[in-house]
């Protein structure tokens, strides 16, 4: 069976695969030394255009690097309140972390949710200093559909330019992301992207460039929702374009595993959080 034949029936399972991650917010142990410093800050007029901010409680000698984390859910589900545990894991490593909601299918379609990601990122940069963050050291990170959002606004210049912050993203991290998924042959992708007049412009791989922010892409080899070859293809094309990209495949990790291992409950399963943190600390200097 072809790669695309394997990917197509699995894309519709994005929602089912990502939803259990929200359970970690209620039942799993949390990283300490972190608190939510803002809740429901607006970056637009829609009720979905809101974000929370998490930060370490310990004082810092200098402003901290800033992360904008986008959760997954097939572009049709998800809620920031379910991902505080992931924000806490990153904040406990010394980052100020924002978690935005964004508008979802069927209320909106491409490119609205990408535009929301860009507007949220620009707003986070605008207010980060008030929470001890350094907007000059900002990265975007996402899982699954959230990885798609992070990589789209990092690679396609138009979105951050339209949001008034064309150069704010200094690095991007994608976990189990869908970056090359044409043709649109399942309801999830058709519903989100089917109205786009040029489908090529919906794909992160179409925007690789030498002057893009450095990328770090991770994927599990046991992912049957979004195949790991999406990560391999994007990284290879980014390097071929003269840009910087690191890719790492984690043996035996499934689609939800790639984010679940951020939780203290599963962290020993794979060093994904350590690897992501090392990349971000190196790039956000």
Short mmCIF file of C-alpha atoms in Angstrom, two decimals:
data_model
loop_
_atom_site.label_atom_id
_atom_site.label_comp_id
_atom_site.label_asym_id
_atom_site.label_seq_id
_atom_site.Cartn_x
_atom_site.Cartn_y
_atom_site.Cartn_z
CA UNK A 1 0.00 0.00 0.00
CA UNK A 2 1.28 3.50 -0.74
CA UNK A 3 2.20 6.02 1.93
CA UNK A 4 -0.82 8.12 1.03
CA UNK A 5 -3.06 5.09 1.15
CA UNK A 6 -1.96 4.45 4.69
CA UNK A 7 -2.31 8.09 5.74
CA UNK A 8 -5.73 8.78 4.30
CA UNK A 9 -7.93 6.48 6.41
CA UNK A 10 -6.00 7.42 9.52
CA UNK A 11 -6.42 11.21 9.25
CA UNK A 12 -10.04 10.97 10.34
CA UNK A 13 -8.82 9.49 13.64
CA UNK A 14 -6.97 12.67 14.65
CA UNK A 15 -9.70 13.72 17.05
CA UNK A 16 -9.96 10.31 18.71
CA UNK A 17 -6.20 10.04 19.04
CA UNK A 18 -5.69 13.48 20.56
CA UNK A 19 -8.65 13.63 22.95
CA UNK A 20 -7.26 11.18 25.55
CA UNK A 21 -4.33 13.53 26.07
CA UNK A 22 -6.74 15.90 27.75
CA UNK A 23 -7.36 13.28 30.43
CA UNK A 24 -3.83 13.84 31.67
CA UNK A 25 -4.98 17.26 32.84
CA UNK A 26 -7.30 15.63 35.35
CA UNK A 27 -5.59 12.43 36.46
CA UNK A 28 -1.82 12.70 35.98
CA UNK A 29 0.79 14.23 38.28
CA UNK A 30 1.94 17.72 37.34
CA UNK A 31 5.29 19.47 37.25
CA UNK A 32 5.76 21.78 40.21
CA UNK A 33 7.21 25.25 40.50
CA UNK A 34 4.80 26.62 37.90
CA UNK A 35 1.58 28.59 37.97
CA UNK A 36 -0.95 29.95 35.53
CA UNK A 37 -0.30 33.68 35.46
CA UNK A 38 -3.06 34.66 33.04
CA UNK A 39 -6.31 33.08 31.86
CA UNK A 40 -8.53 33.91 28.92
CA UNK A 41 -6.53 36.76 27.41
CA UNK A 42 -8.07 37.87 24.12
CA UNK A 43 -6.34 38.07 20.75
CA UNK A 44 -9.60 38.60 18.85
CA UNK A 45 -13.32 39.06 19.31
CA UNK A 46 -14.43 35.44 18.97
CA UNK A 47 -14.83 33.44 22.22
CA UNK A 48 -12.34 30.90 20.81
CA UNK A 49 -9.69 33.59 20.38
CA UNK A 50 -8.31 33.38 23.91
CA UNK A 51 -5.14 32.09 25.55
CA UNK A 52 -3.72 31.19 28.96
CA UNK A 53 -0.17 31.81 30.15
CA UNK A 54 1.93 29.61 32.43
CA UNK A 55 5.26 30.59 33.99
CA UNK A 56 7.76 29.38 36.59
CA UNK A 57 7.20 30.67 40.10
CA UNK A 58 10.89 31.14 40.89
CA UNK A 59 12.34 34.59 40.19
CA UNK A 60 14.61 34.89 37.18
CA UNK A 61 17.67 37.05 36.69
CA UNK A 62 16.58 37.85 33.13
CA UNK A 63 13.41 37.55 31.04
CA UNK A 64 12.63 33.97 30.04
CA UNK A 65 12.19 32.58 26.51
CA UNK A 66 8.58 32.32 25.37
CA UNK A 67 6.70 29.38 23.82
CA UNK A 68 3.31 29.33 22.11
CA UNK A 69 1.88 25.81 22.31
CA UNK A 70 -0.84 24.62 19.90
CA UNK A 71 -2.76 21.46 20.80
CA UNK A 72 -4.14 19.01 18.25
CA UNK A 73 -7.62 17.76 17.49
CA UNK A 74 -7.98 17.41 13.74
CA UNK A 75 -8.76 21.15 13.32
CA UNK A 76 -12.23 20.38 14.68
CA UNK A 77 -11.82 19.86 18.43
CA UNK A 78 -9.70 20.87 21.40
CA UNK A 79 -9.72 23.28 24.32
CA UNK A 80 -6.84 25.02 26.05
CA UNK A 81 -8.04 24.08 29.52
CA UNK A 82 -7.22 20.43 28.81
CA UNK A 83 -3.55 21.08 28.16
CA UNK A 84 -2.35 22.86 31.26
CA UNK A 85 -0.25 19.81 32.12
CA UNK A 86 1.71 20.16 28.87
CA UNK A 87 2.22 23.88 29.43
CA UNK A 88 3.40 23.16 32.98
CA UNK A 89 5.91 20.60 31.72
CA UNK A 90 7.46 23.20 29.43
CA UNK A 91 7.22 26.05 31.94
CA UNK A 92 8.98 23.89 34.53
CA UNK A 93 11.94 23.85 32.11
CA UNK A 94 12.23 27.63 32.33
CA UNK A 95 9.86 28.96 29.66
CA UNK A 96 6.89 31.29 29.70
CA UNK A 97 4.23 29.25 27.89
CA UNK A 98 1.03 30.43 26.23
CA UNK A 99 -1.71 27.99 25.17
CA UNK A 100 -4.24 29.50 22.73
CA UNK A 101 -7.57 28.23 21.58
CA UNK A 102 -8.35 28.75 17.90
CA UNK A 103 -11.48 28.60 15.81
CA UNK A 104 -12.49 25.16 14.57
CA UNK A 105 -14.26 23.36 11.73
CA UNK A 106 -17.17 23.52 10.89
CA UNK A 107 -17.52 27.11 12.14
CA UNK A 108 -14.46 28.06 10.07
CA UNK A 109 -12.27 26.51 7.41
CA UNK A 110 -8.73 27.01 6.12
CA UNK A 111 -7.09 29.49 6.46
CA UNK A 112 -9.01 30.83 9.48
CA UNK A 113 -7.40 28.54 12.06
CA UNK A 114 -3.94 29.33 10.68
CA UNK A 115 -4.71 33.04 10.85
CA UNK A 116 -5.77 32.53 14.47
CA UNK A 117 -2.47 30.83 15.26
CA UNK A 118 -0.58 33.79 13.82
CA UNK A 119 -2.71 36.38 15.63
CA UNK A 120 -2.35 34.52 18.91
CA UNK A 121 1.42 34.33 18.51
CA UNK A 122 1.66 38.04 17.75
CA UNK A 123 -0.45 38.86 20.81
CA UNK A 124 1.64 36.62 23.05
CA UNK A 125 4.76 38.47 21.88
CA UNK A 126 3.04 41.76 22.65
CA UNK A 127 2.21 40.86 26.27
CA UNK A 128 5.02 38.42 27.15
CA UNK A 129 7.17 40.95 28.97
CA UNK A 130 4.38 41.47 31.49
CA UNK A 131 4.77 37.84 32.56
CA UNK A 132 8.55 37.74 32.68
CA UNK A 133 9.00 36.63 29.07
CA UNK A 134 11.36 37.87 26.40
CA UNK A 135 9.43 38.41 23.13
CA UNK A 136 12.73 38.51 21.23
CA UNK A 137 13.18 34.81 22.12
CA UNK A 138 9.88 33.26 21.06
CA UNK A 139 9.22 29.84 19.54
CA UNK A 140 6.08 28.00 18.46
CA UNK A 141 5.41 24.35 19.26
CA UNK A 142 2.52 22.05 18.48
CA UNK A 143 1.29 18.48 18.43
CA UNK A 144 -0.63 16.87 15.56
CA UNK A 145 -2.94 19.51 14.03
CA UNK A 146 -1.21 21.95 16.36
CA UNK A 147 2.13 21.04 14.81
CA UNK A 148 0.60 21.85 11.43
CA UNK A 149 -0.35 25.30 12.75
CA UNK A 150 3.08 25.93 14.25
CA UNK A 151 4.88 24.98 11.05
CA UNK A 152 2.52 26.87 8.75
CA UNK A 153 3.02 30.18 10.55
CA UNK A 154 6.76 29.56 10.86
CA UNK A 155 7.22 28.78 7.14
CA UNK A 156 4.58 30.75 5.21
CA UNK A 157 5.60 34.38 5.77
CA UNK A 158 2.18 35.75 4.93
CA UNK A 159 0.49 34.81 8.20
CA UNK A 160 2.82 36.45 10.68
CA UNK A 161 3.21 39.45 8.37
CA UNK A 162 -0.57 39.89 8.33
CA UNK A 163 -0.57 39.66 12.13
CA UNK A 164 1.96 42.50 12.30
CA UNK A 165 4.84 40.43 13.67
CA UNK A 166 6.73 39.09 10.62
CA UNK A 167 9.97 38.21 12.41
CA UNK A 168 8.82 37.22 15.89
CA UNK A 169 9.17 33.41 15.52
CA UNK A 170 12.76 32.36 16.21
CA UNK A 171 12.27 28.56 16.20
CA UNK A 172 9.51 26.01 15.62
CA UNK A 173 8.85 22.52 17.01
CA UNK A 174 6.46 19.99 15.50
CA UNK A 175 5.36 16.76 17.20
CA UNK A 176 3.59 14.16 15.03
CA UNK A 177 2.56 16.81 12.54
CA UNK A 178 0.80 16.53 9.18
CA UNK A 179 2.86 18.51 6.69
CA UNK A 180 2.25 16.81 3.32
CA UNK A 181 -1.24 15.32 3.03
CA UNK A 182 -2.52 15.81 -0.48
CA UNK A 183 -4.81 14.62 -1.95
CA UNK A 184 -7.64 15.43 0.42
CA UNK A 185 -9.45 12.12 0.46
CA UNK A 186 -11.04 11.79 3.91
CA UNK A 187 -13.75 13.92 5.60
CA UNK A 188 -11.38 15.51 8.15
CA UNK A 189 -9.09 16.99 5.53
CA UNK A 190 -11.88 17.78 3.08
CA UNK A 191 -13.87 19.62 5.73
CA UNK A 192 -10.90 21.68 6.89
CA UNK A 193 -9.18 22.40 3.57
CA UNK A 194 -11.53 21.44 0.74
CA UNK A 195 -12.69 25.00 0.07
CA UNK A 196 -9.18 26.33 -0.54
CA UNK A 197 -8.84 27.56 -4.13
CA UNK A 198 -5.21 26.34 -4.31
CA UNK A 199 -4.63 23.23 -2.22
CA UNK A 200 -0.86 23.52 -2.59
CA UNK A 201 -1.02 26.56 -0.32
CA UNK A 202 -2.47 24.43 2.50
CA UNK A 203 0.71 22.33 2.80
CA UNK A 204 3.69 23.28 5.00
CA UNK A 205 6.08 21.51 2.59
CA UNK A 206 5.21 24.14 -0.03
CA UNK A 207 6.90 26.87 2.02
CA UNK A 208 10.33 25.51 2.87
CA UNK A 209 12.92 28.28 2.63
CA UNK A 210 16.51 29.01 3.52
CA UNK A 211 15.68 31.91 5.81
CA UNK A 212 13.00 30.13 7.85
CA UNK A 213 13.41 29.75 11.61
CA UNK A 214 15.24 26.57 12.65
CA UNK A 215 12.90 23.58 12.89
CA UNK A 216 12.84 20.55 15.18
CA UNK A 217 10.45 17.76 14.16
CA UNK A 218 9.70 14.62 16.17
CA UNK A 219 7.58 11.60 15.31
CA UNK A 220 6.84 8.14 16.64
CA UNK A 221 7.54 5.13 14.45
CA UNK A 222 4.31 3.47 15.63
CA UNK A 223 2.14 6.44 14.60
CA UNK A 224 -0.72 5.18 12.40
CA UNK A 225 -2.59 8.50 12.44
CA UNK A 226 0.03 10.68 10.75
CA UNK A 227 2.89 8.69 9.30
CA UNK A 228 6.42 9.60 10.30
CA UNK A 229 7.34 10.10 6.65
CA UNK A 230 5.60 13.50 6.84
CA UNK A 231 8.29 14.60 9.29
CA UNK A 232 11.06 13.10 7.16
CA UNK A 233 9.82 14.76 3.97
CA UNK A 234 9.46 18.22 5.49
CA UNK A 235 12.88 18.10 7.11
CA UNK A 236 14.58 16.85 3.97
CA UNK A 237 12.97 19.54 1.83
CA UNK A 238 13.80 22.27 4.32
CA UNK A 239 17.45 21.22 4.28
CA UNK A 240 17.45 21.01 0.49
CA UNK A 241 16.17 24.59 0.39
CA UNK A 242 19.14 25.66 2.49
CA UNK A 243 17.23 25.92 5.77
CA UNK A 244 17.89 24.30 9.12
CA UNK A 245 15.94 21.30 10.35
CA UNK A 246 16.45 18.50 12.84
CA UNK A 247 14.25 15.38 12.74
CA UNK A 248 14.10 12.56 15.26
CA UNK A 249 12.03 9.39 15.13
CA UNK A 250 11.15 7.64 18.39
CA UNK A 251 10.87 3.89 18.12
CA UNK A 252 7.55 2.48 19.27
CA UNK A 253 5.82 5.78 20.10
CA UNK A 254 2.26 6.25 18.85
CA UNK A 255 0.55 9.47 17.80
CA UNK A 256 -0.66 10.49 21.29
CA UNK A 257 2.54 9.15 22.89
CA UNK A 258 4.59 11.97 21.39
CA UNK A 259 2.87 14.48 23.66
CA UNK A 260 1.91 12.13 26.50
CA UNK A 261 5.61 11.66 27.28
CA UNK A 262 5.70 15.31 28.37
CA UNK A 263 3.73 14.15 31.43
CA UNK A 264 5.69 12.97 34.48
CA UNK A 265 3.53 9.85 34.32
CA UNK A 266 5.05 8.72 31.00
CA UNK A 267 8.26 10.74 30.76
CA UNK A 268 10.59 7.78 31.17
CA UNK A 269 9.19 6.19 28.01
CA UNK A 270 11.16 8.51 25.68
CA UNK A 271 13.30 11.67 26.05
CA UNK A 272 11.11 13.83 23.83
CA UNK A 273 10.78 16.65 26.37
CA UNK A 274 14.53 16.64 26.99
CA UNK A 275 15.25 16.76 23.26
CA UNK A 276 12.76 19.55 22.61
CA UNK A 277 14.06 21.54 25.57
CA UNK A 278 17.67 21.18 24.46
CA UNK A 279 16.80 22.44 20.97
CA UNK A 280 14.84 25.40 22.28
CA UNK A 281 17.49 26.43 24.78
CA UNK A 282 20.11 26.27 22.06
CA UNK A 283 18.11 28.34 19.59
CA UNK A 284 16.50 30.87 21.92
CA UNK A 285 19.72 32.40 23.15
#
